[in-house]
PDB file of C-alpha atoms and ligand atoms in Angstrom:
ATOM      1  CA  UNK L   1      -0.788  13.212 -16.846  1.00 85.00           C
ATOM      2  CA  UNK L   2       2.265  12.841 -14.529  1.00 96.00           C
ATOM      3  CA  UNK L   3       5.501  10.642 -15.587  1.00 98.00           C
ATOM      4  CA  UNK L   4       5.592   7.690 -13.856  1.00 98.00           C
ATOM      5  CA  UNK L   5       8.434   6.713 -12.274  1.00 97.00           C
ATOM      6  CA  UNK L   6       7.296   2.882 -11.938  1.00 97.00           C
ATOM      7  CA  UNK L   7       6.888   2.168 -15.526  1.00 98.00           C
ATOM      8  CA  UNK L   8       8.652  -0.648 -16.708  1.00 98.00           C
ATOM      9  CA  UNK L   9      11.289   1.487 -18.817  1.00 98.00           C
ATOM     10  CA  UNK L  10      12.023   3.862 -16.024  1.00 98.00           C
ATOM     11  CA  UNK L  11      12.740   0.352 -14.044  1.00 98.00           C
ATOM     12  CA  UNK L  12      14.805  -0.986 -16.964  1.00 98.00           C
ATOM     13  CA  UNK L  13      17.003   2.351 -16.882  1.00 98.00           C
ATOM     14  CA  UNK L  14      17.679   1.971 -13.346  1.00 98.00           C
ATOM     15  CA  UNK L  15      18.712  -1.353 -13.587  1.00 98.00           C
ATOM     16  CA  UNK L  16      16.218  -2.917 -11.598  1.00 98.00           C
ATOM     17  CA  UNK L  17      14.734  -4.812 -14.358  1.00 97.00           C
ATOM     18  CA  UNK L  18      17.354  -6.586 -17.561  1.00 98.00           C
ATOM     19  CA  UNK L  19      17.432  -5.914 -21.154  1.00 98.00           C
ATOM     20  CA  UNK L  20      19.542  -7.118 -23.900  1.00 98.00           C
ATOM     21  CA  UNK L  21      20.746  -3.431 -24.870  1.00 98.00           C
ATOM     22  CA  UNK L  22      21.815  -2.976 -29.022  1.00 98.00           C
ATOM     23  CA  UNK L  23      22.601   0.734 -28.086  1.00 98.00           C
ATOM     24  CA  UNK L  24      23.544   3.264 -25.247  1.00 98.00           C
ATOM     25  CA  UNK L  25      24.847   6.645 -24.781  1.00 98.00           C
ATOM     26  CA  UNK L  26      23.962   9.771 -23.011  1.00 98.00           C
ATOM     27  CA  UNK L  27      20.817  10.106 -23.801  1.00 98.00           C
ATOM     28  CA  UNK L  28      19.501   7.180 -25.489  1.00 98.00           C
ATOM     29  CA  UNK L  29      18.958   3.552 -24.403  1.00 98.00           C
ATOM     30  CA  UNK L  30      18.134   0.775 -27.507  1.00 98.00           C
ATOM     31  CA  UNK L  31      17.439  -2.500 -26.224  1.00 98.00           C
ATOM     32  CA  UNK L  32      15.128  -5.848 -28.158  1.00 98.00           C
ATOM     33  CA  UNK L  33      11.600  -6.420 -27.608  1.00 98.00           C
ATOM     34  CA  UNK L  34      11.138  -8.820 -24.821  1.00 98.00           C
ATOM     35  CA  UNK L  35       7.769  -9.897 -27.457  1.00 98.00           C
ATOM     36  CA  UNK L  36       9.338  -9.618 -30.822  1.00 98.00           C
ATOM     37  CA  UNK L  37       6.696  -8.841 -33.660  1.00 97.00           C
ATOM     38  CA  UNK L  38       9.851  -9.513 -36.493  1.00 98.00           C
ATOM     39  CA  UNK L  39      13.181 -11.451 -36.670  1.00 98.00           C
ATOM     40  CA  UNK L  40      14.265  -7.624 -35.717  1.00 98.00           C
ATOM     41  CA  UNK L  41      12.464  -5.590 -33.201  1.00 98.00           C
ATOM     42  CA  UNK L  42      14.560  -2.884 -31.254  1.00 99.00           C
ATOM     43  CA  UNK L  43      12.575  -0.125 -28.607  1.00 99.00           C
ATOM     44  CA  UNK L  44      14.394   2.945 -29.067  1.00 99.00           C
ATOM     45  CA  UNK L  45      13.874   5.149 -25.271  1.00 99.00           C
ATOM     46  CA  UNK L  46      15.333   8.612 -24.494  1.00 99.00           C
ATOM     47  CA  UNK L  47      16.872   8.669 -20.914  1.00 98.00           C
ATOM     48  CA  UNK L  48      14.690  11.729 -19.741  1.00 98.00           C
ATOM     49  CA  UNK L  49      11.214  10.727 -18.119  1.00 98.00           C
ATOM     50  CA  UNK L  50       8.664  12.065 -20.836  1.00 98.00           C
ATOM     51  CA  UNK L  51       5.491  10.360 -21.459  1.00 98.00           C
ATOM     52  CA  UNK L  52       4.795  10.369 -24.829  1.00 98.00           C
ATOM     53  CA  UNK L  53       6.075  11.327 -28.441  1.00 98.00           C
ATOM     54  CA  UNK L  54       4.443  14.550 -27.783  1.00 98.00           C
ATOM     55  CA  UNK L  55       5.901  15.286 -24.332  1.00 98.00           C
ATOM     56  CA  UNK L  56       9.066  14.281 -26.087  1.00 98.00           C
ATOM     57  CA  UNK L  57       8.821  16.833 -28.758  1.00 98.00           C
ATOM     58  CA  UNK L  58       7.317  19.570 -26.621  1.00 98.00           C
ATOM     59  CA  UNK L  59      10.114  19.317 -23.254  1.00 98.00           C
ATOM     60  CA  UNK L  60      13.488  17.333 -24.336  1.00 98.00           C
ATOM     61  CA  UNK L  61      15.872  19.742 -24.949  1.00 98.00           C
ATOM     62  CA  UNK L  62      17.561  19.966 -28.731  1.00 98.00           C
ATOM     63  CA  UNK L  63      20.297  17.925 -27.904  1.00 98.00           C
ATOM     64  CA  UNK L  64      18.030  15.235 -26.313  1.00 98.00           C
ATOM     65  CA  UNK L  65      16.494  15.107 -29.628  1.00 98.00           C
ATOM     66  CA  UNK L  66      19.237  15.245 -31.914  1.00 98.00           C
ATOM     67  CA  UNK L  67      20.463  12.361 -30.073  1.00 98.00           C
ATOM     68  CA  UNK L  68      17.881  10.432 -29.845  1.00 98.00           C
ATOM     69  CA  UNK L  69      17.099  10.786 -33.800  1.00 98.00           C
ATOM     70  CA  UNK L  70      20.898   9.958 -34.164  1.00 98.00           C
ATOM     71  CA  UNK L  71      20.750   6.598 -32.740  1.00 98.00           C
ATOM     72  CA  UNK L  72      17.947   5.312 -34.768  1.00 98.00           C
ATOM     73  CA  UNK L  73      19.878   6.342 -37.600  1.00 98.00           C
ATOM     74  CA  UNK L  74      23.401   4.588 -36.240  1.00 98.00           C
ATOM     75  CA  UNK L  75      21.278   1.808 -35.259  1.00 98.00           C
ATOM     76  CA  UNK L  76      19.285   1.159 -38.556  1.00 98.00           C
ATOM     77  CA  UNK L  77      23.523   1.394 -40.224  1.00 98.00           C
ATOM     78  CA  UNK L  78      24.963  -0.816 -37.858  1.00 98.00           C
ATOM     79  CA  UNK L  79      22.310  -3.590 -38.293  1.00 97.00           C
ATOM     80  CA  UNK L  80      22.166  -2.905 -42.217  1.00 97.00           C
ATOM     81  CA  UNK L  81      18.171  -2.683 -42.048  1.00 98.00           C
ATOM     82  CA  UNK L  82      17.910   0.178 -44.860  1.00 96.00           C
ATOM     83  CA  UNK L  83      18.687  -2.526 -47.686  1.00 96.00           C
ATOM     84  CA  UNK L  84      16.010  -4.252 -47.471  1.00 97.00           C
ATOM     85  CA  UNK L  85      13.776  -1.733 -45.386  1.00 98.00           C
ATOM     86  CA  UNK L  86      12.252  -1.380 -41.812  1.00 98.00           C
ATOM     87  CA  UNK L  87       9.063   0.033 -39.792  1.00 98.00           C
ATOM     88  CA  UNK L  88       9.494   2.581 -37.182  1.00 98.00           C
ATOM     89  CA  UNK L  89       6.260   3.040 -34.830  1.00 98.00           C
ATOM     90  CA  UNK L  90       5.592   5.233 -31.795  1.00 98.00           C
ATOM     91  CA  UNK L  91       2.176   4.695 -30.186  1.00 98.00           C
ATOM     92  CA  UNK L  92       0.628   6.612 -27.605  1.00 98.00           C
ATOM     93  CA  UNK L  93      -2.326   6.467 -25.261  1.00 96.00           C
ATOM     94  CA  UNK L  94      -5.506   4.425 -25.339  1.00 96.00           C
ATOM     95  CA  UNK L  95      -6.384   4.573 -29.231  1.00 96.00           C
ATOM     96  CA  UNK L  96      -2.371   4.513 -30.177  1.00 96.00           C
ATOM     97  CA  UNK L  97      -2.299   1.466 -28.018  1.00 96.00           C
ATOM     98  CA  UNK L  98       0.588   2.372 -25.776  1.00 98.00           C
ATOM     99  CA  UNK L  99       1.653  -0.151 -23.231  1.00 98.00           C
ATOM    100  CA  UNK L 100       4.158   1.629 -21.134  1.00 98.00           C
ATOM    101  CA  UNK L 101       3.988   5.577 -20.772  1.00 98.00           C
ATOM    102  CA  UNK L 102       7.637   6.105 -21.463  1.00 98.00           C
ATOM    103  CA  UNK L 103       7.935   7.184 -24.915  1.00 98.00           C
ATOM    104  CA  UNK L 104       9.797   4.333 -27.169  1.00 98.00           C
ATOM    105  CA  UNK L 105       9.912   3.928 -30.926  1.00 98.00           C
ATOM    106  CA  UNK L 106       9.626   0.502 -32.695  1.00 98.00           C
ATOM    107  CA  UNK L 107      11.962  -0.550 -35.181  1.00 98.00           C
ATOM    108  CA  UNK L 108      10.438  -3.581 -36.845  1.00 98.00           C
ATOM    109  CA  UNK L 109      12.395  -5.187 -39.747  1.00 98.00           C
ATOM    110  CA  UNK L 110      13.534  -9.070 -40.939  1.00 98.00           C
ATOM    111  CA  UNK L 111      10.625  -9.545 -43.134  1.00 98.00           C
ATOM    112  CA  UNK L 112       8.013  -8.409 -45.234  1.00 97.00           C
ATOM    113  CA  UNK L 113       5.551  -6.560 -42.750  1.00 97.00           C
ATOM    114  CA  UNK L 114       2.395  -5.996 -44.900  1.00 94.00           C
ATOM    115  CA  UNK L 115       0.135  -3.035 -44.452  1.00 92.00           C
ATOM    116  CA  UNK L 116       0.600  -0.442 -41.894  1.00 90.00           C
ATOM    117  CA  UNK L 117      -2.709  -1.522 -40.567  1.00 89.00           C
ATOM    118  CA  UNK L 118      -5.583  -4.440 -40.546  1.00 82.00           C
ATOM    119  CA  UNK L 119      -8.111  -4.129 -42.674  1.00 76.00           C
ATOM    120  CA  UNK L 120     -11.018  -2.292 -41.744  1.00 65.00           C
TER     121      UNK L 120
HETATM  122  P1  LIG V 201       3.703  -0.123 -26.619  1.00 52.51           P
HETATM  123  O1  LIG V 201       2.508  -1.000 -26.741  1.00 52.51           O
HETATM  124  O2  LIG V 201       3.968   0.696 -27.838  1.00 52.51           O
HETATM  125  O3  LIG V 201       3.689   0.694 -25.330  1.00 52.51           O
HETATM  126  O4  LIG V 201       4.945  -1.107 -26.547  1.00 52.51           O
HETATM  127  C1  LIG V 201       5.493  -1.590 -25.369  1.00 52.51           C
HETATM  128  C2  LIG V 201       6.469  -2.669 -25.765  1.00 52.51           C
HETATM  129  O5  LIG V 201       7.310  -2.940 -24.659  1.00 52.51           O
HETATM  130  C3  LIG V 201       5.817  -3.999 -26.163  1.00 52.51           C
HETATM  131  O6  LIG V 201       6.183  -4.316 -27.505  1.00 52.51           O
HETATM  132  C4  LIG V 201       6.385  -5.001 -25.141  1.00 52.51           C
HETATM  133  O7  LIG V 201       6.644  -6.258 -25.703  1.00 52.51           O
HETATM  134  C5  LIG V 201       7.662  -4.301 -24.696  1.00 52.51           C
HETATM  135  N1  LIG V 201       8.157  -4.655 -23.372  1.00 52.51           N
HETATM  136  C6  LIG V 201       7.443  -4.717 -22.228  1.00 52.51           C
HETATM  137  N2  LIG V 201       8.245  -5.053 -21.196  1.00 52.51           N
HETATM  138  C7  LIG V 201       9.492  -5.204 -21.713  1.00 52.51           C
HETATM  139  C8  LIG V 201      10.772  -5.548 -21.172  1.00 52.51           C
HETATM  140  N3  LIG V 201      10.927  -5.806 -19.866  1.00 52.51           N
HETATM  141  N4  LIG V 201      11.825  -5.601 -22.005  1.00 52.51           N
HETATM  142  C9  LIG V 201      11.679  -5.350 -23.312  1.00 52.51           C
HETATM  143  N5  LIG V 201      10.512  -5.008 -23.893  1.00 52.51           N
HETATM  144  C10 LIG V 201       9.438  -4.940 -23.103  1.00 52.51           C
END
């Protein structure tokens, strides 16, 4: 599978499309769910084109990653979401449910969210 260069998160880092960002630097762009699941629900994106948590893991370089595992933590701080706890999801392709093949992590906090998963 190719990157593609149309998704909606390659769009929103060019500008073409808004976001309300919470967090930029280098490497990493944080901005809210335009379809919140929670009273909190931030996508966490690394600037490089990769695909998927596994492309991610397999082609950023070191300091992509440190980064980009940085910010989640300055983020989760700066919005005080470790007191009373958070969610942090990555899905990818057709059985993870992925929407858009840029890879993003979830942060979901504000209430209680239940179980990881429906029943059954
Ligand atoms: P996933 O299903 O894990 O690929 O998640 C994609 C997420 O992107 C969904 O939660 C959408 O609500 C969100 N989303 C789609 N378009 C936008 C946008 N323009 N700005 C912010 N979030 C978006």
């Amino acid at each position: 599978m190719t990157y593609d260069d149309n998704n909606i998160f390659a769009r929103i880092l060019r500008s073409e499309i808004p976001n309300e960002t919470v967090y930029e630097d280098e490497h990493v762009l944080a901005f809210k769910d335009i379809n919140p699941q929670a009273p909190v629900h931030i996508l966490v994106i690394p600037k490089g084109a990769y695909i998927s948590i596994e492309d991610f893991g397999e082609n950023a370089s070191a300091e992509e990653i440190k980064a980009f595992h940085a910010a989640v933590s300055k983020i989760v701080r700066e919005k005080n979401l470790s007191a009373q706890g958070f969610r942090t999801i990555t899905n990818t392709g057709l059985h993870g449910g992925q929407e858009v093949p840029h890879f993003h992590l979830h942060i979901l906090a504000g209430k209680p969210l239940g179980r990881m998963l429906p029943e059954g």
